[in-house]
Coordinates of C-alpha atoms and ligand atoms in Angstrom, one line a residue:
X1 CA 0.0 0.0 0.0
X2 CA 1.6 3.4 -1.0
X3 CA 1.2 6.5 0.8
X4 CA -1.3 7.5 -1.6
X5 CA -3.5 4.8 -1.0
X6 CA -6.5 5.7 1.4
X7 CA -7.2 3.4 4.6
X8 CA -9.3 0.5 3.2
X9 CA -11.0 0.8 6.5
X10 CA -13.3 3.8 5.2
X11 CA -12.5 2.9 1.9
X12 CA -16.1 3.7 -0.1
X13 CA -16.7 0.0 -1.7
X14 CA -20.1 1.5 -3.0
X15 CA -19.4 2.5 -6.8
X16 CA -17.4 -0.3 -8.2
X17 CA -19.9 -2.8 -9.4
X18 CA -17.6 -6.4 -8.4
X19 CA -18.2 -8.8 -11.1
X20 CA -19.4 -12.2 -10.5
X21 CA -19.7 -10.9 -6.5
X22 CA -22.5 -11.0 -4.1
X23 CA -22.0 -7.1 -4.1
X24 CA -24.4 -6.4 -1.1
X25 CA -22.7 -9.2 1.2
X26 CA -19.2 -7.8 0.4
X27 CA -20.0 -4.0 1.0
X28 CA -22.2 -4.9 4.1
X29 CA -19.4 -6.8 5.3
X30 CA -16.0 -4.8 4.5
X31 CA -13.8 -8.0 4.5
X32 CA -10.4 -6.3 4.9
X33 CA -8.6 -9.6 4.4
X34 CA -10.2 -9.4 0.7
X35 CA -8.6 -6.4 -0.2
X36 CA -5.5 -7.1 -1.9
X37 CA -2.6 -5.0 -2.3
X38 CA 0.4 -7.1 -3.3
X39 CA 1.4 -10.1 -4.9
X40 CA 4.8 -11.7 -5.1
X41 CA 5.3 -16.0 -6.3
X42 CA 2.2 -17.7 -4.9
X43 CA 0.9 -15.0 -2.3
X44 CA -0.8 -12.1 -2.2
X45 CA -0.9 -9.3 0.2
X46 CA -4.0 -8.4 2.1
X47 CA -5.0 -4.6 2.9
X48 CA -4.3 -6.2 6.9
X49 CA -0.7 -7.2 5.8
X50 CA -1.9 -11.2 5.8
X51 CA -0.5 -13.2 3.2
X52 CA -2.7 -15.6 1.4
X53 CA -1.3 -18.6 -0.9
X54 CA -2.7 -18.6 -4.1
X55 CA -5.0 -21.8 -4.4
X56 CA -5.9 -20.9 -7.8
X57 CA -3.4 -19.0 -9.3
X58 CA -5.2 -15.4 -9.8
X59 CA -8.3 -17.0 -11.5
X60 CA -6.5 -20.0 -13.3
X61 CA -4.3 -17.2 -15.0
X62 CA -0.8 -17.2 -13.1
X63 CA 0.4 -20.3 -13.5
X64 CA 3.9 -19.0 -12.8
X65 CA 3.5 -17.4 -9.8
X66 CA 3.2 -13.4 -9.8
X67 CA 6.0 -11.1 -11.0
X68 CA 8.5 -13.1 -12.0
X69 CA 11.0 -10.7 -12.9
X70 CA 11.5 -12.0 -16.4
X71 CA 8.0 -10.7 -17.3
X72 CA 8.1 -7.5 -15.0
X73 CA 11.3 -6.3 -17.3
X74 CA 10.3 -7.2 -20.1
X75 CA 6.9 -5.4 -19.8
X76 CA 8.9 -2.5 -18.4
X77 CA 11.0 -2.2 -21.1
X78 CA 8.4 -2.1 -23.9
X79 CA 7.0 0.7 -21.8
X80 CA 10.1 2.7 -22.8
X81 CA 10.3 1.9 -26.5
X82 CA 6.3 2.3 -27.3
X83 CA 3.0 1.6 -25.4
X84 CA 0.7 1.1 -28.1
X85 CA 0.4 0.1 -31.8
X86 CA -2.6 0.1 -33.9
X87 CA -3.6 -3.6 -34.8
X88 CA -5.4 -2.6 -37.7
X89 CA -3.5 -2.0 -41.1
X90 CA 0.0 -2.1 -38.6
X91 CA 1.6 -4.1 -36.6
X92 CA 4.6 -4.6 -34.8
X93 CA 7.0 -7.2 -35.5
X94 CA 6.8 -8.7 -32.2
X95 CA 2.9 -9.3 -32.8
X96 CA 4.3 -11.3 -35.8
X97 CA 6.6 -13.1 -33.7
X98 CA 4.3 -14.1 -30.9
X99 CA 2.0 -15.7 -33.7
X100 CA 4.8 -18.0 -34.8
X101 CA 5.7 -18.8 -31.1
X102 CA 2.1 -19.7 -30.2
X103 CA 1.8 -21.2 -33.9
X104 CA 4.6 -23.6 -33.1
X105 CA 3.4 -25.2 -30.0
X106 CA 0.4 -26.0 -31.4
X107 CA -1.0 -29.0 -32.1
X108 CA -1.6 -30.6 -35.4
X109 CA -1.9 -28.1 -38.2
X110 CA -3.6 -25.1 -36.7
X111 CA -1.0 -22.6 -37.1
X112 CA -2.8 -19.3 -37.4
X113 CA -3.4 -17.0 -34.3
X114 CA -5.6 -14.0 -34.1
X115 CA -5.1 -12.1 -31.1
X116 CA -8.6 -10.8 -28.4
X117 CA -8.1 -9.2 -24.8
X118 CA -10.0 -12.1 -23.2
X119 CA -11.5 -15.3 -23.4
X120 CA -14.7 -14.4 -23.5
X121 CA -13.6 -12.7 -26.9
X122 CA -11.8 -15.4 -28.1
X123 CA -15.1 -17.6 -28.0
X124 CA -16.6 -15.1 -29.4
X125 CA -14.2 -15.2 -32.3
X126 CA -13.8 -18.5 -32.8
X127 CA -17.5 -18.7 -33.2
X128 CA -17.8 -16.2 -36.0
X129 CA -15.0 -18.1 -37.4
X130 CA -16.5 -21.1 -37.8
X131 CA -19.8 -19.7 -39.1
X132 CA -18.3 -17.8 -41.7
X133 CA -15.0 -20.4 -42.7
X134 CA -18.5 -22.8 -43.7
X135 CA -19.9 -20.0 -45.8
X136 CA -17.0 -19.3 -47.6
X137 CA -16.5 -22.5 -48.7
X138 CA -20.6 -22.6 -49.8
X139 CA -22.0 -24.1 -46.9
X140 CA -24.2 -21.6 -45.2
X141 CA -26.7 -23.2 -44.0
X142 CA -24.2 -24.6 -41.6
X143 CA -25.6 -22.0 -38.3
X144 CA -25.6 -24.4 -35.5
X145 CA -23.1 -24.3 -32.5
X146 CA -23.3 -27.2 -30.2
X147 CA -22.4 -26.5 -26.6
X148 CA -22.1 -28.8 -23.3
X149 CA -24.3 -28.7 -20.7
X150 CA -22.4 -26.9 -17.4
X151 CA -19.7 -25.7 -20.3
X152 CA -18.2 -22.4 -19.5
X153 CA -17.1 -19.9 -22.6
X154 CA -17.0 -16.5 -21.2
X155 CA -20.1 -13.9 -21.0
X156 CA -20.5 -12.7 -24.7
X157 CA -23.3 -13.6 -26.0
X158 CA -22.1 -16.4 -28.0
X159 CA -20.1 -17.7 -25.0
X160 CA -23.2 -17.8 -23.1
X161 CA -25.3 -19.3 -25.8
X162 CA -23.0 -22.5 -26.3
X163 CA -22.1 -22.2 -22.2
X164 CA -24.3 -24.5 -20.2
X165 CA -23.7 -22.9 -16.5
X166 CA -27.7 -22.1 -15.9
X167 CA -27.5 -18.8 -14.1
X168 CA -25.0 -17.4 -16.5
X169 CA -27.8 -17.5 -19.5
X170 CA -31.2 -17.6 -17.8
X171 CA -31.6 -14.0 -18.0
X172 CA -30.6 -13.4 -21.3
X173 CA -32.1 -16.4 -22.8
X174 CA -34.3 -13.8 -25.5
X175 CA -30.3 -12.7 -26.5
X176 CA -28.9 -16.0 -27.4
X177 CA -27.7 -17.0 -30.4
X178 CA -30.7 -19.1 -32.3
X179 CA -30.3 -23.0 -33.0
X180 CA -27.7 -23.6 -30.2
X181 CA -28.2 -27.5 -28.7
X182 CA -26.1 -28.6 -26.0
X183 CA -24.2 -32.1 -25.0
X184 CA -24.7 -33.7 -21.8
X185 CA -22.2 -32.7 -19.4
X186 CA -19.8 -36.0 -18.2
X187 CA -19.9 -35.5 -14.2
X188 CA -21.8 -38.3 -12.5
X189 CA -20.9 -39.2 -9.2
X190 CA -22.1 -42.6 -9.1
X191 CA -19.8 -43.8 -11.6
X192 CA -17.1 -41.8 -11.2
X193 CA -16.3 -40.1 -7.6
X194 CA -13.0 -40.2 -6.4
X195 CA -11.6 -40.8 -9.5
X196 CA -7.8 -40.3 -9.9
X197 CA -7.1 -38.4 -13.1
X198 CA -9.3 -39.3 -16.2
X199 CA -12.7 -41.1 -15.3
X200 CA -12.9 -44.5 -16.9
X201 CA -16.3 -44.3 -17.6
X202 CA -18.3 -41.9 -19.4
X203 CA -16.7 -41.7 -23.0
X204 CA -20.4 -43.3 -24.4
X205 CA -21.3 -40.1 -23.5
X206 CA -20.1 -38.3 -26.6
X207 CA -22.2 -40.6 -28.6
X208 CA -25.1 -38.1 -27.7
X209 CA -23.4 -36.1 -30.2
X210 CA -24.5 -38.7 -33.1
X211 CA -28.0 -38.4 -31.9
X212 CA -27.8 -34.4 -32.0
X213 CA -26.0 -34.7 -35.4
X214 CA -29.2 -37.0 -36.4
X215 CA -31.5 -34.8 -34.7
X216 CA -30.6 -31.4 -36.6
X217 CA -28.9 -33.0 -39.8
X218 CA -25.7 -32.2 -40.2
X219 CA -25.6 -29.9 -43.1
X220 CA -27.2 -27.0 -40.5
X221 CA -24.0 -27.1 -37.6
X222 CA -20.9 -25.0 -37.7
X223 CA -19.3 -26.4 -35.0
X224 CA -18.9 -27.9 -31.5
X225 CA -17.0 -26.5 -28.8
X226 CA -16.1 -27.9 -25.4
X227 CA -13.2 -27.3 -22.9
X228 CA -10.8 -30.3 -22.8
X229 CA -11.1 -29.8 -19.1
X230 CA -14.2 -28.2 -17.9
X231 CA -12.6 -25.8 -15.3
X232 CA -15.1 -23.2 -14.1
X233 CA -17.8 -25.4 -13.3
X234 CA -15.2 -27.0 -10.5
X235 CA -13.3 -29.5 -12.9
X236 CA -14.5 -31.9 -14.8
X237 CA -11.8 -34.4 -16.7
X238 CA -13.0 -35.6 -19.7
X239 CA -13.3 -39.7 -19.3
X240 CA -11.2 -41.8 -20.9
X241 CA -11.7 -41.3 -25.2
X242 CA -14.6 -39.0 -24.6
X243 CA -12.8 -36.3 -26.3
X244 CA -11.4 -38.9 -29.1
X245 CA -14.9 -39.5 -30.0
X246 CA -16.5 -36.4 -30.1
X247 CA -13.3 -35.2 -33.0
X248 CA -14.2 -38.9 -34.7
X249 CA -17.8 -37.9 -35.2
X250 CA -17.3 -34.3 -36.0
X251 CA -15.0 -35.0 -38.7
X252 CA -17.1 -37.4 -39.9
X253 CA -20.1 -34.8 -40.4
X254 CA -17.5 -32.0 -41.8
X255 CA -18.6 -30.2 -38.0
X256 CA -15.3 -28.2 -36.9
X257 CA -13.9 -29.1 -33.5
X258 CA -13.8 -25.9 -31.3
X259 CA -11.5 -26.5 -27.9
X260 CA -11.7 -23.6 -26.1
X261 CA -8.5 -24.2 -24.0
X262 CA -8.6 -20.8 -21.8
X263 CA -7.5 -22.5 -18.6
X264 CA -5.8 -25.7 -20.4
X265 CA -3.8 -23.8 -22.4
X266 CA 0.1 -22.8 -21.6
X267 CA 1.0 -25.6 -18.9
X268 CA -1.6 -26.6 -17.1
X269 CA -2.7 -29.7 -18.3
X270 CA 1.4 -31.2 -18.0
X271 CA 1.8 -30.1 -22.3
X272 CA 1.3 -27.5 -24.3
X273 CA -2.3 -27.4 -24.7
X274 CA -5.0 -29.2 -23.7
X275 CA -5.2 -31.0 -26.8
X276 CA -1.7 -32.4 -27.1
X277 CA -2.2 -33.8 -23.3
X278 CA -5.6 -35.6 -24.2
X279 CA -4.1 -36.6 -27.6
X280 CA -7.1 -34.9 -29.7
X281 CA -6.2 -31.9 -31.9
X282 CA -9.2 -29.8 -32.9
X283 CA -9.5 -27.1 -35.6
X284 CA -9.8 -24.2 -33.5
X285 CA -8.1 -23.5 -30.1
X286 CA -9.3 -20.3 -27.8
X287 CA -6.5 -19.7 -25.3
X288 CA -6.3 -16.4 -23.0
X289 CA -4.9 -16.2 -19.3
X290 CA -1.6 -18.6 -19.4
X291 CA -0.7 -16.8 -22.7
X292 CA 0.9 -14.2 -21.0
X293 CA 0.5 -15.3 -17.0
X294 CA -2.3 -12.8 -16.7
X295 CA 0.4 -9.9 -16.5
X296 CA -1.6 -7.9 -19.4
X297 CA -5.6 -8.9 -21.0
X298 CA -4.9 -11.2 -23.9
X299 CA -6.6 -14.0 -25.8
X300 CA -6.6 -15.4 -28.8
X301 CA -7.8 -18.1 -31.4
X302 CA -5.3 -20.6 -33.1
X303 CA -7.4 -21.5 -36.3
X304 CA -5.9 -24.8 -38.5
X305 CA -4.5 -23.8 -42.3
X306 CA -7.6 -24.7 -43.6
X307 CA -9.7 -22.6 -42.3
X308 CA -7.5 -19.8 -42.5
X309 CA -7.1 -20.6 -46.0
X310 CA -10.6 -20.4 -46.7
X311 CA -10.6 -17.0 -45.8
X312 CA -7.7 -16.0 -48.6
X313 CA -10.3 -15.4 -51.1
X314 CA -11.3 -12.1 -53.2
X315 CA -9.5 -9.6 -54.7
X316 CA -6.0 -9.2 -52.5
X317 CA -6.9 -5.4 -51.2
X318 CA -10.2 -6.4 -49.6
X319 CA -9.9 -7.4 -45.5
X320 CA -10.9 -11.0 -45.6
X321 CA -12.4 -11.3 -42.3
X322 CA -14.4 -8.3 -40.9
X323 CA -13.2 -8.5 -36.8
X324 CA -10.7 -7.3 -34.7
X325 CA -10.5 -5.1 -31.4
X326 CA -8.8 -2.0 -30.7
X327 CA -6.6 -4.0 -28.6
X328 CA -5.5 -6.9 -30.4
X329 CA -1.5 -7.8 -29.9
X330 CA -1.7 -4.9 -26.9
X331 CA 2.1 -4.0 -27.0
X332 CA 2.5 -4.6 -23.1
X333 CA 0.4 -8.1 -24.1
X334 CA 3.0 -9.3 -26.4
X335 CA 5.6 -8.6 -24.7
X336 CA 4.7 -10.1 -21.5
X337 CA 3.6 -13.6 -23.6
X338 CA 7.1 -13.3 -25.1
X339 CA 8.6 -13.0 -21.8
X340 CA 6.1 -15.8 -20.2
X341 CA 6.9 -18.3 -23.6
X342 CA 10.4 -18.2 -22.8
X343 CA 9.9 -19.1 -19.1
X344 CA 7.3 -21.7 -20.3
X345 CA 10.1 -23.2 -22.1
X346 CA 13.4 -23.0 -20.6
X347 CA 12.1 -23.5 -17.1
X348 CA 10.1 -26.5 -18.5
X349 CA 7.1 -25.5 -17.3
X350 CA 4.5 -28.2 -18.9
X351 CA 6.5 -31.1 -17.6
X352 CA 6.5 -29.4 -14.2
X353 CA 2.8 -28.8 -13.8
X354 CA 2.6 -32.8 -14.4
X355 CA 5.2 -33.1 -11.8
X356 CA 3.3 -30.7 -9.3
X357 CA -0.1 -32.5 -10.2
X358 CA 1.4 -35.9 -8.8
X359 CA 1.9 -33.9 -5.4
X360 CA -1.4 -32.7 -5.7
X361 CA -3.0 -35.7 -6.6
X362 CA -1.8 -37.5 -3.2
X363 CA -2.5 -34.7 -1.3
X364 CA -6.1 -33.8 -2.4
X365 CA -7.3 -37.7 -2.6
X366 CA -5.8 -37.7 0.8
X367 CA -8.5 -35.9 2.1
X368 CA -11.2 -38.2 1.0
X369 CA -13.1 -39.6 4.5
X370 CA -13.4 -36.0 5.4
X371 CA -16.8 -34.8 6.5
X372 CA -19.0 -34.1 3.5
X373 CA -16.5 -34.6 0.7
X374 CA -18.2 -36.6 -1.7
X375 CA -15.9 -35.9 -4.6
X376 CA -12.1 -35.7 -5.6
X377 CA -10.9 -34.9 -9.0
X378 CA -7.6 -33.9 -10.2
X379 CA -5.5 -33.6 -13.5
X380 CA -2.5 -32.4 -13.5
X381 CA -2.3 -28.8 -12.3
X382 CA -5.5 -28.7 -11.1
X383 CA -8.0 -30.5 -8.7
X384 CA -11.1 -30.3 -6.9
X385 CA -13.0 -30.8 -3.6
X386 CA -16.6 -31.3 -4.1
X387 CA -18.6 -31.2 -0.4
X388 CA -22.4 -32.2 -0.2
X389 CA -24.3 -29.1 -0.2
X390 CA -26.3 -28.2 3.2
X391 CA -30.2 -29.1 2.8
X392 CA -31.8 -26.3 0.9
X393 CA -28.8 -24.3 0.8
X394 CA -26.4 -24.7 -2.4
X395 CA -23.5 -23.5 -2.4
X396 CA -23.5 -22.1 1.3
X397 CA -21.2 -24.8 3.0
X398 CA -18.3 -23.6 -0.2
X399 CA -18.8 -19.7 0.8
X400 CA -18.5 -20.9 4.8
X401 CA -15.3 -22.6 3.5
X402 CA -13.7 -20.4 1.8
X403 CA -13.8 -17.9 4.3
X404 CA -12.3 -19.9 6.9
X405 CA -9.6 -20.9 3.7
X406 CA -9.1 -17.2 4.0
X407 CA -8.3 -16.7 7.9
X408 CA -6.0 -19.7 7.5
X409 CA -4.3 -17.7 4.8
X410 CA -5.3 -19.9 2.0
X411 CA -7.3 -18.0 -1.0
X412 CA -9.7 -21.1 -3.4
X413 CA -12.0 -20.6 -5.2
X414 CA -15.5 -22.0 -5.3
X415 CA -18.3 -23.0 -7.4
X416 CA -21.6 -24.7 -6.4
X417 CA -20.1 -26.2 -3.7
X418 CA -17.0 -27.6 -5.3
X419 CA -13.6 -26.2 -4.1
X420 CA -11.2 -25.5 -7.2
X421 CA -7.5 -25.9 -7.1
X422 CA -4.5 -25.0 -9.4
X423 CA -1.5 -24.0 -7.7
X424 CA 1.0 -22.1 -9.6
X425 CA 3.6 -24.0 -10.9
X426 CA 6.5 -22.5 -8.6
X427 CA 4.8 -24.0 -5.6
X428 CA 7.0 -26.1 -3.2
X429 CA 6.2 -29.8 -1.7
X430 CA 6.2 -27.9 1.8
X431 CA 3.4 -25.2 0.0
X432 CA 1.2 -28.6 -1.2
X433 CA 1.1 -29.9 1.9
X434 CA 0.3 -26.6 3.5
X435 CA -2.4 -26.1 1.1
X436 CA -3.8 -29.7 1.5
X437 CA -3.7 -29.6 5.6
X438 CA -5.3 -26.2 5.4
X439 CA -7.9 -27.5 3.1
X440 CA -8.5 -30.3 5.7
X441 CA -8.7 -27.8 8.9
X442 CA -11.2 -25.9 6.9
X443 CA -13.2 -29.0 5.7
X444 CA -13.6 -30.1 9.4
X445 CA -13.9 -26.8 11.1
X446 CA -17.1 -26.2 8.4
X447 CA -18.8 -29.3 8.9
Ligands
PXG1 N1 -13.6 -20.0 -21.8 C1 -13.2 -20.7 -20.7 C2 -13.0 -22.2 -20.9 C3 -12.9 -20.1 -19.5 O1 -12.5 -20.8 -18.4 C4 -13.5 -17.9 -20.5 C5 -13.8 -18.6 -21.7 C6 -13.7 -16.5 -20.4 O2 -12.5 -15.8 -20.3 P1 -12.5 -14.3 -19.8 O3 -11.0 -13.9 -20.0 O4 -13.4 -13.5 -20.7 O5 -12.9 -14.3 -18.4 C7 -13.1 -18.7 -19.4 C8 -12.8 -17.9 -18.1 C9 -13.1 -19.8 -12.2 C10 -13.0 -18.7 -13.3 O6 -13.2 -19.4 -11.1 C11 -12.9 -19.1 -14.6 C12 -12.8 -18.2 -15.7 C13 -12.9 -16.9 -15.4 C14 -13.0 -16.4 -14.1 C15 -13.1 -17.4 -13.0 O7 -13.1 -21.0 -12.6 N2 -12.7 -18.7 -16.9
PLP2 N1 -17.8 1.2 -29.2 C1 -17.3 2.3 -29.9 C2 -18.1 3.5 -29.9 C3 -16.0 2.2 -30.5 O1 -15.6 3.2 -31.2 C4 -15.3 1.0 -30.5 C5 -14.0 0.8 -31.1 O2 -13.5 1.7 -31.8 C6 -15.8 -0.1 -29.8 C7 -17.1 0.0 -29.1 C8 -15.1 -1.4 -29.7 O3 -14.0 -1.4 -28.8 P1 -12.9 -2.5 -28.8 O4 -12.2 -2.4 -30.1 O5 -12.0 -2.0 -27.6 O6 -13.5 -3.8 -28.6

């Protein structure tokens, strides 16, 4: 806190409107130890000088820990040579650059990347993608997006439309896009609870997709898009050959694969991308957040050569694809992704997220027995607790949690009443344990 900063004890909370915050709970009851202040590896500072690990990396977006100084320099130097180029007609060569970085760790042949400020953008792109990459190629009755029930892709429009989280769409269902249908979503805990890594049951479930397909006739769907790893909804790994299946029955039916890989991307998931660590490749990836460790807003979509040679049509002087934001390739963006690809490569950062996950893995299954845990799932770099919810009130026994996470100097995040974890990558065996006997004080003293 600076000097300048006034005392977050009469602080007025009143005129920013907190997104996705129960606004009137937090203003009502000033929680100091939710004012941050400072961040520094895997803690923050609290406005009460209280450090708090960071259980979920910023919001899955940190993956390296906070100001590494590699991507604090390097976002301060391009600060002193220029702080913003027009993406529009210009560019800078580093915006080039950063395409063939990203282009090369892709999977398969998608090796194209147009640059957003978010995820929510990215889906949003990809989207328009898809519909007009069928048009162009004299398919246009191809309209429909296929979603998956509990799916999260942002708040646009068209993320919420193909998103299957229920109070995220309800009250704009007059806005969403028309003809959208969704997949069922693969979390059943009779068959799968407790399950360590990938579910082994549950990949039938894609087969819904060949009864969709059936339903709506293939010739009117665009595209399907899922995340490899459903994250917001509180982790959900894709069972065994799920995800195999659903690219099987999409290329089949000419229906581009859509994998929107906003928390999977950049580490995570132990590789590159999702896609490369569940050994499917799609023909559009959304990334955002691990693209540039969250140090500056930045997304993106990788499209296949196809696709973006679809679009190279028309006279040469004519913009092929009508799209683009004021901030695409943000200067401070690229160079903080430049500065976070080089980390993510000569610090080996994929292959350490699936050495941190095997930590994790013990330690979160370790809590199974607790009261009310009736789920454990992991992957990786990232793993949830799901508690049963207390009678009639969903989603109170995770706020009740969370909060005594907090006093304990442990930040989660929650959902329903599922607890979400993914570390950064810098943690320490000592910090997993912490985290996991922290979790288990909090489990108990909540029950
Ligand atoms: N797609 C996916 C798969 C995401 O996870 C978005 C799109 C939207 O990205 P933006 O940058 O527009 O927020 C996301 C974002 C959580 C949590 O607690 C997850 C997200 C955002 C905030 C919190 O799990 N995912
Ligand atoms: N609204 C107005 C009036 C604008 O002029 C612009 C961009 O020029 C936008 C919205 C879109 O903003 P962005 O490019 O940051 O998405």
């Amino acid at each position: 806190m600076t000097d300048a900063t006034p005392d977050p004890a009469t602080l007025n909370l009143d005129p920013y409107w907190m997104p996705f915050t129960h606004n009137r709970y937090f203003k009502q009851h000033r929680p100091l130890d939710r004012l941050l202040v400072g961040a520094e590896g895997a803690y923050y500072t609290t406005s009460q000088g209280q450090t708090l690990f960071d259980g979920l990396s910023g919001l899955w977006c940190c993956g390296l820990g906070h100001r590494d100084r590699r991507i604090v320099e390097a976002v301060k130097n391009q600060l002193d040579v220029a702080d913003y180029y027009p993406a529009f007609q210009v560019a800078s060569p580093d915006s080039f650059r950063l395409a063939e970085r990203i282009a090369k760790h892709a999977p398969g042949d998608l090796d194209h990347v147009f640059f957003t400020n978010s995820g929510s953008e990215a889906v949003d792109t990809a989207l328009k993608i898809a519909l007009a990459y069928h048009r162009l190629r004299g398919e246009a009755s191809r309209t429909r997006f296929i979603g998956r029930e509990r799916g999260y892709h942002g708040v646009g429009f068209g993320g919420i439309s193909v998103g299957g989280m229920v109070a995220n769409r309800k009250m704009f269902a007059p806005a969403m896009l028309n003809g959208v249908d969704h997949l069922p979503h693969t979390h059943n805990l009779s068959q799968m609870a407790f399950s360590q890594g990938m579910p082994e049951w549950g990949a039938h479930l894609a087969d819904e997709l060949e009864r969709i397909v059936a339903l709506h006739d293939a010739s009117t769907i665009a595209a399907v898009i899922v995340e490899p790893m459903q994250g917001s909804v509180g982790v959900i790994i894709p069972p065994i050959g799920y995800l195999q299946k659903l690219r099987e029955i999409c290329t089949k039916h000419g229906i581009l694969l859509i994998f929107d890989e906003v928390i999977t991307g950049f580490g995570r998931m132990g590789d590159w991308f999702g896609a490369q660590a569940f050994g499917v490749t799609p023909d559009l990836i959304t990334f955002a957040k691990g693209v540039n460790n969250g140090t500056v807003p930045m997304g993106g979509v990788i499209a296949s050569k196809p696709i973006y040679d679809a679009f190279m049509t028309g006279p040469d002087y004519a913009v092929e694809f009508f799209h683009g934001y004021t901030y695409s390739a943000h200067a401070l963006a690229v160079a903080a992704a430049h500065a976070t690809l080089d980390i993510l490569g000569s610090d080996d950062v994929p292959n350490r997220f699936t050495a941190l996950g095997t930590l994790l893995a013990d330690g979160v299954h370790s809590l199974r027995g607790e009261p009310n845990v009736i789920d454990i799932r992991n992957y990786a770099g990232a793993a949830a607790v799901e508690l049963a919810p207390l009678p009639g009130k969903p989603g109170l026994r995770a706020i009740r949690l969370f909060e005594d996470a907090l006093k304990r100097g442990l930040l989660v995040r929650f959902t329903g009443d599922t607890i979400a974890l993914a570390p950064p990558v810098i943690s320490t065996e000592a910090e997993i344990h912490r985290l996991v006997d922290t979790m288990r004080e909090a489990i108990r003293a909540v029950a």
